[in-house]
Amino acid sequence: MMFFTPPREHFFRPLTHDNRELCAAVLRLLHERVHGANADYAEVLTRELVLEVIQRALGDAALRALAFGASQTTVRAEDERTYASELLRKLKEHGWLEDYRDPIDLRPTLKLSRAGKAFSETFANLDDSRAKTRQRNMRSARKALAAFIATRDADELLDAHEFASRVVQDLQDDIEYFRHLIQSLTREALAQKVAWNEFNDFIEKRFAREYAVRLVADSAERHRGQINEALEEVRALDGNLRALADAHLLQRAPWLEQQVQGRSPMLWLADRIESMVEAACGLKLPMLRSEMNNYVRRFTSLLRQALSLDYGAESPLGRTVAWLKERPTAEHDLLLDVLARRLAASEIRLPGGVLRWTVRDREAAVPEQTPLVVDKASRLNALLRQAEAEAFAFSDQQVLQGLLPHLSQGPITLASLPVATAEDAVRVLHAVGAVRSTEGRRLVRARKTTGQVRTPYFQADDYELRPEPSDSVSDKAV
């Protein structure tokens, strides 16, 4: 499709004039009014409504100066109305807005064109003042998987795959945000300023309202476990349901046929969703924490340097540097010569009150160490401490080795496993985690049931453990 064809031949022309910032603000307000969270869908977009949005943007002093000039302090209402009408004409002429006749009462109205809606949404999404306090796509992927398990609707699984693909991009956007803050901080430091307002805005608005929630209370790690459980239920569907879901998926998304290469489309989508969620939590989330730490550490370092050097404009050093900038080269040299003669006889010392280390008395006597006694009692204590440390340290391989003999006769549940010793209780507690490990996934399949495991030591959800068929293991290996 050719984009720059009438009426979009000069689509971006309204954004190339001196008042382009005002035009972008108007487009952002229009998108929020028509398609935003607070949009009133019962209200059609009329000419008067668009003019009202433009005049509201002109209420900002900085944007009004772009339209009428900074020297013009007072603007008549007729001039604002004329300017709004002219901007509306340009938006219609270049394809941002288009005429639309209401099918109910046949009134002539306006609407954002398809391209206008897409690009105005981009302007709205670039607004950093709106906090995103939830892991939206992680939650959406989890809910779509739950809906697919409940209804077997292929569209829900495709939606879960789409939401999961956006999870990594969400975290990457946050990483780029902190890199932008670091670059801005560096530019401010080169100009001998400390970006305190920007840092304060980040701490009070972005971190407290958004990142603190997303990294702690609503962390992606919480949703990863629930998504993995839902994916295990998807993989546990029997052959008939899987074949029916595969047929619907290929009908809804023909592009899957080239991607799966003979595999089950449902299992391929489940593996892709799991890999994308694991990449987001295992790779991008640590990168986000690292970039946030880099920004705070860089700002702290620059702030400490600024406070110690005191290079502000009102300090003696700042006044001296400002004086040097205004004087000719001969006076520069004269002042520097005077300073050099005064500093030639100076002796530089470190004042003892600001030393960060403590002076050790080398003449202090080193206390004598007690002799090492090795006897039967000390060896027994060492063995007891080692046994206590290793008593409940089980690896996934050890837990699987203890589970496989019980699976030789077929599927079992956690409630049916023996809990005669403390080792048996720990094995039951770690069974699901071991099964979902990289090695356990090839051998055993875990599915959550509606029952509960009740023992004298703990109570938890019950799971069914089923040996992985040999053909399924070979299919995964392929």
XYZ file of C-alpha atoms in Angstrom:
478
model
C 0.000 0.000 0.000
C 1.307 3.439 -0.969
C 1.070 5.759 2.034
C 1.852 9.207 0.601
C -1.082 9.331 -1.777
C -4.019 11.791 -1.637
C -5.267 12.821 0.864
C -2.030 11.857 2.703
C 0.318 13.287 0.094
C 1.681 15.869 2.583
C 0.598 14.076 5.751
C 3.326 15.431 8.054
C 3.260 19.028 6.796
C 1.334 20.362 9.863
C 4.217 19.079 12.025
C 6.937 20.936 10.110
C 5.973 24.538 10.983
C 7.090 26.617 13.953
C 3.927 25.666 15.854
C 4.542 21.927 15.458
C 4.604 21.444 19.246
C 1.112 22.928 19.476
C -0.076 20.676 16.652
C 1.331 17.602 18.431
C -0.416 18.645 21.670
C -3.725 19.021 19.812
C -3.380 15.558 18.255
C -2.572 14.077 21.658
C -5.639 15.723 23.206
C -7.851 14.569 20.334
C -6.743 10.966 20.769
C -7.369 11.113 24.522
C -10.808 12.661 23.912
C -11.890 10.106 21.296
C -9.962 6.908 22.048
C -8.399 7.449 25.483
C -9.283 5.974 28.852
C -11.727 8.820 29.624
C -13.306 8.961 26.154
C -17.061 9.460 25.907
C -18.068 7.138 23.092
C -21.608 8.457 23.129
C -20.340 11.864 21.956
C -19.479 12.270 18.284
C -16.507 14.323 17.135
C -18.034 17.507 15.735
C -16.337 20.593 14.354
C -17.147 22.555 17.519
C -15.590 19.848 19.686
C -12.333 19.932 17.680
C -12.217 23.731 17.938
C -12.746 23.434 21.703
C -9.798 21.017 21.976
C -7.547 23.385 19.992
C -8.544 26.371 22.133
C -7.864 24.354 25.285
C -4.341 23.674 23.987
C -3.952 27.405 23.322
C -4.629 27.960 27.024
C -1.041 26.868 27.712
C 1.150 29.979 27.683
C 4.120 28.206 26.051
C 1.972 26.764 23.252
C 0.106 30.055 22.728
C 3.467 31.794 22.266
C 4.249 29.399 19.393
C 1.037 30.379 17.665
C 0.936 34.145 18.230
C 4.503 35.031 19.227
C 6.019 35.553 22.653
C 5.723 39.361 22.418
C 1.931 39.262 22.037
C 0.700 39.029 25.626
C -3.029 39.460 25.020
C -4.901 37.610 22.277
C -8.515 38.272 21.353
C -11.025 35.448 21.380
C -11.729 36.045 17.688
C -8.058 35.555 16.849
C -7.952 32.278 18.788
C -11.096 31.096 16.985
C -9.598 32.014 13.613
C -6.345 30.231 14.393
C -8.220 27.120 15.581
C -10.286 27.065 12.376
C -7.131 27.334 10.250
C -5.420 24.466 12.122
C -8.553 22.336 11.743
C -8.543 23.023 7.989
C -4.890 21.909 7.734
C -5.536 18.691 9.665
C -8.413 17.849 7.322
C -6.538 18.850 4.185
C -3.503 16.680 4.954
C -5.366 13.544 6.053
C -5.345 13.638 9.866
C -9.103 14.228 10.108
C -11.813 13.237 7.681
C -15.511 13.945 7.238
C -17.925 11.336 8.520
C -21.714 11.213 8.349
C -23.388 9.837 11.444
C -25.537 6.871 10.289
C -28.131 7.503 13.027
C -29.135 11.127 12.505
C -27.087 11.742 9.294
C -25.313 14.731 10.844
C -21.969 15.747 9.303
C -19.238 14.969 11.830
C -15.491 14.394 11.888
C -13.276 11.478 12.891
C -9.584 10.713 13.064
C -8.477 8.926 9.926
C -6.848 5.525 10.214
C -3.370 7.033 9.850
C -4.302 9.965 12.088
C -5.436 7.619 14.859
C -2.221 5.574 14.640
C 0.166 8.543 14.788
C -1.826 10.493 17.389
C -1.765 7.368 19.563
C 2.034 7.432 19.252
C 2.105 11.015 20.552
C -0.171 10.007 23.436
C 2.001 7.006 24.359
C 5.127 9.186 24.451
C 3.666 11.136 27.368
C 5.812 10.040 30.354
C 3.567 11.722 32.916
C 1.125 8.810 32.879
C 2.306 6.122 35.274
C 1.926 2.461 34.289
C 1.716 0.759 37.660
C 0.798 -2.746 36.510
C 2.402 -5.492 34.478
C -0.365 -5.091 31.934
C 0.790 -7.526 29.280
C 1.902 -10.140 31.818
C -1.548 -9.999 33.385
C -3.247 -10.084 29.991
C -1.214 -13.124 28.898
C -2.103 -14.955 32.106
C -5.816 -14.157 31.757
C -5.855 -15.163 28.077
C -4.272 -18.533 28.957
C -6.870 -19.073 31.680
C -9.643 -18.247 29.187
C -8.211 -20.726 26.657
C -8.122 -23.481 29.284
C -11.733 -22.750 30.239
C -13.262 -22.306 26.757
C -10.726 -23.941 24.345
C -11.043 -20.819 22.161
C -8.037 -20.673 19.805
C -8.204 -16.869 19.678
C -7.439 -16.712 23.405
C -4.197 -18.655 22.911
C -3.211 -16.386 20.018
C -3.954 -13.358 22.220
C -1.781 -14.826 24.983
C 1.072 -15.208 22.485
C 0.672 -11.594 21.343
C 0.598 -10.255 24.911
C 3.660 -12.319 25.843
C 5.557 -10.894 22.871
C 4.956 -7.387 24.263
C 6.296 -8.223 27.738
C 9.935 -7.959 26.639
C 9.210 -4.692 24.813
C 7.640 -3.198 27.954
C 10.774 -3.891 29.973
C 12.998 -2.705 27.103
C 11.097 0.610 27.053
C 11.800 1.012 30.766
C 15.494 0.251 30.186
C 15.665 2.864 27.421
C 13.964 5.354 29.750
C 16.738 5.003 32.331
C 19.426 5.225 29.657
C 17.828 8.472 28.503
C 17.914 9.756 32.094
C 21.628 8.908 32.352
C 22.367 10.732 29.092
C 20.391 13.769 30.284
C 22.249 13.645 33.587
C 25.586 13.608 31.766
C 24.612 16.618 29.638
C 23.566 18.542 32.733
C 26.846 17.657 34.443
C 28.853 18.951 31.477
C 26.977 22.229 31.799
C 27.980 22.312 35.510
C 24.451 21.708 36.700
C 22.868 19.030 38.795
C 19.588 17.723 37.341
C 17.898 17.826 40.716
C 14.411 18.619 39.378
C 14.511 15.662 36.992
C 15.754 13.324 39.723
C 13.146 14.571 42.190
C 10.427 14.109 39.574
C 11.604 10.530 39.008
C 11.653 9.666 42.732
C 8.317 11.256 43.656
C 6.265 10.456 40.547
C 7.755 7.611 38.540
C 9.506 5.445 41.132
C 7.048 5.733 44.024
C 3.946 5.288 41.867
C 5.196 2.972 39.138
C 8.526 1.209 39.473
C 8.306 0.392 43.173
C 5.008 -1.379 42.527
C 6.183 -3.140 39.385
C 9.396 -4.381 40.977
C 7.942 -5.507 44.334
C 4.183 -5.774 44.847
C 3.337 -6.452 41.199
C 6.586 -8.020 40.046
C 6.674 -10.000 36.821
C 8.065 -12.909 38.854
C 4.669 -13.377 40.497
C 2.887 -13.758 37.180
C 5.585 -16.018 35.697
C 4.723 -18.840 38.096
C 1.012 -18.632 37.305
C 1.720 -18.494 33.569
C 3.929 -21.590 33.815
C 1.155 -23.447 35.645
C -1.353 -22.466 32.940
C 1.061 -23.602 30.212
C 1.427 -26.987 31.907
C -2.354 -27.352 31.802
C -2.329 -26.426 28.108
C 0.311 -29.065 27.375
C -1.668 -31.653 29.366
C -4.683 -31.573 26.991
C -5.424 -34.995 25.514
C -4.959 -35.908 21.874
C -8.485 -35.132 20.635
C -8.650 -31.687 22.263
C -5.145 -30.913 21.054
C -6.001 -31.869 17.467
C -9.153 -29.737 17.567
C -7.223 -26.764 18.948
C -4.487 -27.221 16.317
C -7.059 -27.168 13.521
C -8.645 -23.965 14.855
C -5.245 -22.325 15.284
C -4.213 -23.082 11.702
C -7.556 -21.715 10.517
C -7.183 -18.493 12.542
C -3.454 -17.979 11.911
C -2.172 -19.554 8.673
C 1.335 -18.191 9.370
C 1.732 -20.862 12.053
C 2.060 -23.588 9.423
C 5.489 -22.298 8.347
C 6.663 -21.790 11.927
C 5.729 -25.098 13.562
C 7.318 -27.335 10.857
C 5.190 -30.381 11.583
C 4.815 -29.843 15.330
C 1.587 -29.155 17.159
C 0.747 -25.420 16.795
C -0.695 -25.407 20.321
C 2.493 -26.840 21.843
C 4.640 -24.496 19.728
C 2.710 -21.450 20.986
C 2.995 -22.702 24.573
C 6.778 -23.074 24.209
C 7.084 -19.609 22.619
C 5.044 -17.979 25.394
C 7.176 -19.683 28.031
C 10.452 -18.684 26.356
C 9.380 -15.032 26.023
C 8.236 -14.803 29.637
C 11.449 -16.496 30.821
C 13.532 -14.076 28.719
C 11.694 -11.095 30.192
C 12.113 -12.226 33.798
C 15.570 -13.778 33.461
C 17.245 -11.228 31.173
C 15.347 -7.944 30.883
C 14.267 -7.607 34.512
C 17.880 -7.796 35.832
C 18.905 -5.305 33.130
C 16.170 -2.937 34.312
C 17.375 -3.153 37.912
C 20.953 -2.586 36.755
C 20.070 0.518 34.695
C 18.054 1.939 37.586
C 20.994 1.350 39.935
C 23.384 2.983 37.428
C 21.206 6.093 37.239
C 20.882 6.503 41.001
C 24.608 5.832 41.528
C 25.590 8.319 38.795
C 23.358 11.022 40.224
C 24.644 10.400 43.750
C 28.228 10.656 42.548
C 27.613 13.920 40.689
C 25.689 15.374 43.616
C 28.490 14.489 46.049
C 31.027 16.026 43.658
C 28.967 19.194 43.296
C 28.603 19.596 47.057
C 32.312 19.031 47.663
C 33.586 21.302 44.870
C 30.929 24.001 45.299
C 31.160 25.171 41.695
C 27.871 27.060 41.805
C 27.538 30.504 40.275
C 27.490 32.185 43.701
C 30.612 30.433 45.033
C 34.084 32.089 44.886
C 35.212 29.566 42.309
C 32.101 30.177 40.214
C 32.543 33.958 40.341
C 36.209 33.617 39.388
C 35.430 31.396 36.391
C 32.650 33.758 35.260
C 35.054 36.698 35.525
C 37.646 34.863 33.421
C 35.091 34.221 30.672
C 34.310 37.916 30.359
C 37.922 39.210 30.304
C 40.353 39.343 27.359
C 43.270 36.929 27.028
C 45.862 39.347 28.490
C 43.949 39.679 31.753
C 43.533 35.868 31.829
C 47.294 35.445 31.747
C 47.861 38.165 34.364
C 45.437 36.596 36.819
C 46.859 33.114 36.284
C 50.403 34.427 36.899
C 49.297 36.022 40.175
C 47.615 32.807 41.263
C 50.708 30.805 40.341
C 52.993 33.022 42.474
C 50.646 32.687 45.448
C 50.372 28.926 45.106
C 54.134 28.431 44.606
C 54.842 28.789 48.319
C 51.831 26.736 49.437
C 52.047 23.327 51.040
C 49.219 20.905 50.343
C 48.127 18.634 53.188
C 45.155 16.437 53.908
C 43.295 17.587 57.003
C 43.013 14.722 59.427
C 39.376 15.409 60.274
C 38.072 14.254 56.883
C 40.045 11.029 56.547
C 37.776 8.090 55.832
C 40.127 5.469 57.245
C 41.270 4.853 60.786
C 44.941 4.971 61.714
C 46.033 1.672 63.182
C 48.556 1.502 65.976
C 51.270 -0.725 64.590
C 52.783 -1.155 68.022
C 49.619 -2.757 69.423
C 50.203 -6.343 70.421
C 48.537 -8.951 68.268
C 46.435 -11.236 70.467
C 47.656 -14.769 70.539
C 45.373 -17.297 68.884
C 44.235 -20.231 70.923
C 45.847 -23.485 69.844
C 43.835 -25.677 67.497
C 42.624 -28.726 69.399
C 41.560 -31.767 67.377
C 39.998 -34.470 69.497
C 37.051 -36.791 69.395
C 34.566 -34.169 70.673
C 35.621 -31.501 68.138
C 35.389 -33.976 65.248
C 31.942 -35.044 66.410
C 30.760 -31.419 66.557
C 32.116 -30.740 63.062
C 30.335 -33.796 61.664
C 27.080 -32.777 63.351
C 27.295 -29.253 61.881
C 28.008 -30.669 58.415
C 25.125 -33.140 58.689
C 22.729 -30.373 59.788
C 23.806 -28.194 56.842
C 23.361 -30.985 54.283
C 20.285 -32.651 55.781
C 17.733 -30.818 53.629
C 19.913 -29.689 50.706
C 18.325 -31.545 47.761
C 19.054 -30.889 44.113
C 16.427 -31.320 41.402
C 18.221 -34.437 40.186
C 18.013 -36.013 43.640
C 14.309 -35.239 43.960
C 13.666 -36.723 40.483
C 15.599 -39.868 41.379
C 13.339 -40.300 44.396
C 10.175 -39.710 42.324
C 10.881 -41.935 39.323
C 10.466 -45.266 41.209
C 6.976 -44.198 42.293
C 6.104 -43.306 38.662
C 7.039 -46.705 37.275
C 3.439 -47.942 37.705
C 1.775 -44.865 36.166
C 0.519 -41.439 37.240
C 0.530 -40.497 40.912
C -0.511 -37.529 43.011
C 1.452 -35.732 45.678
C -1.083 -36.915 48.267
C -0.220 -40.552 47.456
C 3.514 -40.114 48.078
C 4.756 -41.420 51.423
C 5.622 -38.891 54.115
C 7.207 -41.159 56.710
C 10.417 -39.199 57.254
C 11.574 -35.591 57.036
C 13.340 -36.443 53.765
C 10.036 -37.665 52.292
C 8.307 -34.417 53.344
C 10.987 -32.299 51.684
C 10.748 -34.439 48.529
C 6.998 -33.824 48.317
C 7.465 -30.080 48.852
C 10.069 -29.824 46.052
C 8.478 -32.324 43.660
C 6.668 -29.800 41.428
C 9.725 -27.544 41.187
C 11.936 -30.478 40.207
C 9.427 -31.659 37.600
C 9.321 -28.195 36.019
C 13.101 -27.940 35.818
C 14.889 -28.335 32.491
C 15.656 -32.024 33.085
C 12.376 -32.882 34.800
C 10.246 -31.449 32.005
C 11.571 -34.096 29.635
C 10.619 -36.947 31.974
C 7.525 -35.985 33.977
C 4.483 -33.791 33.437
C 2.805 -31.977 36.371
C -0.846 -30.928 36.366
C -2.583 -29.072 39.168
C -5.702 -30.767 40.556
C -8.572 -29.505 42.663
C -7.532 -31.485 45.737
C -5.267 -30.635 48.646
C -2.247 -32.367 50.176
C -2.706 -32.621 53.949
C 0.073 -33.994 56.113
C 0.981 -33.523 59.783
C 3.652 -31.062 58.587
C 2.053 -28.931 55.851
C -0.973 -28.355 53.614
C -0.717 -27.409 49.936
C -2.328 -27.779 46.499
C -2.238 -31.269 45.050
C -0.634 -32.075 41.689
C -0.831 -35.102 39.421
C 2.564 -36.353 38.214
C 2.448 -38.287 34.962
C 5.431 -39.871 33.144
C 6.181 -38.152 29.834
C 5.522 -40.520 26.895
C 8.586 -41.505 24.920
C 7.174 -40.133 21.634
C 6.522 -36.770 23.292
C 10.081 -36.675 24.604
C 11.473 -37.304 21.116
C 9.102 -34.671 19.669
C 10.414 -32.082 22.145
C 13.955 -33.033 21.351
C 13.288 -32.354 17.682
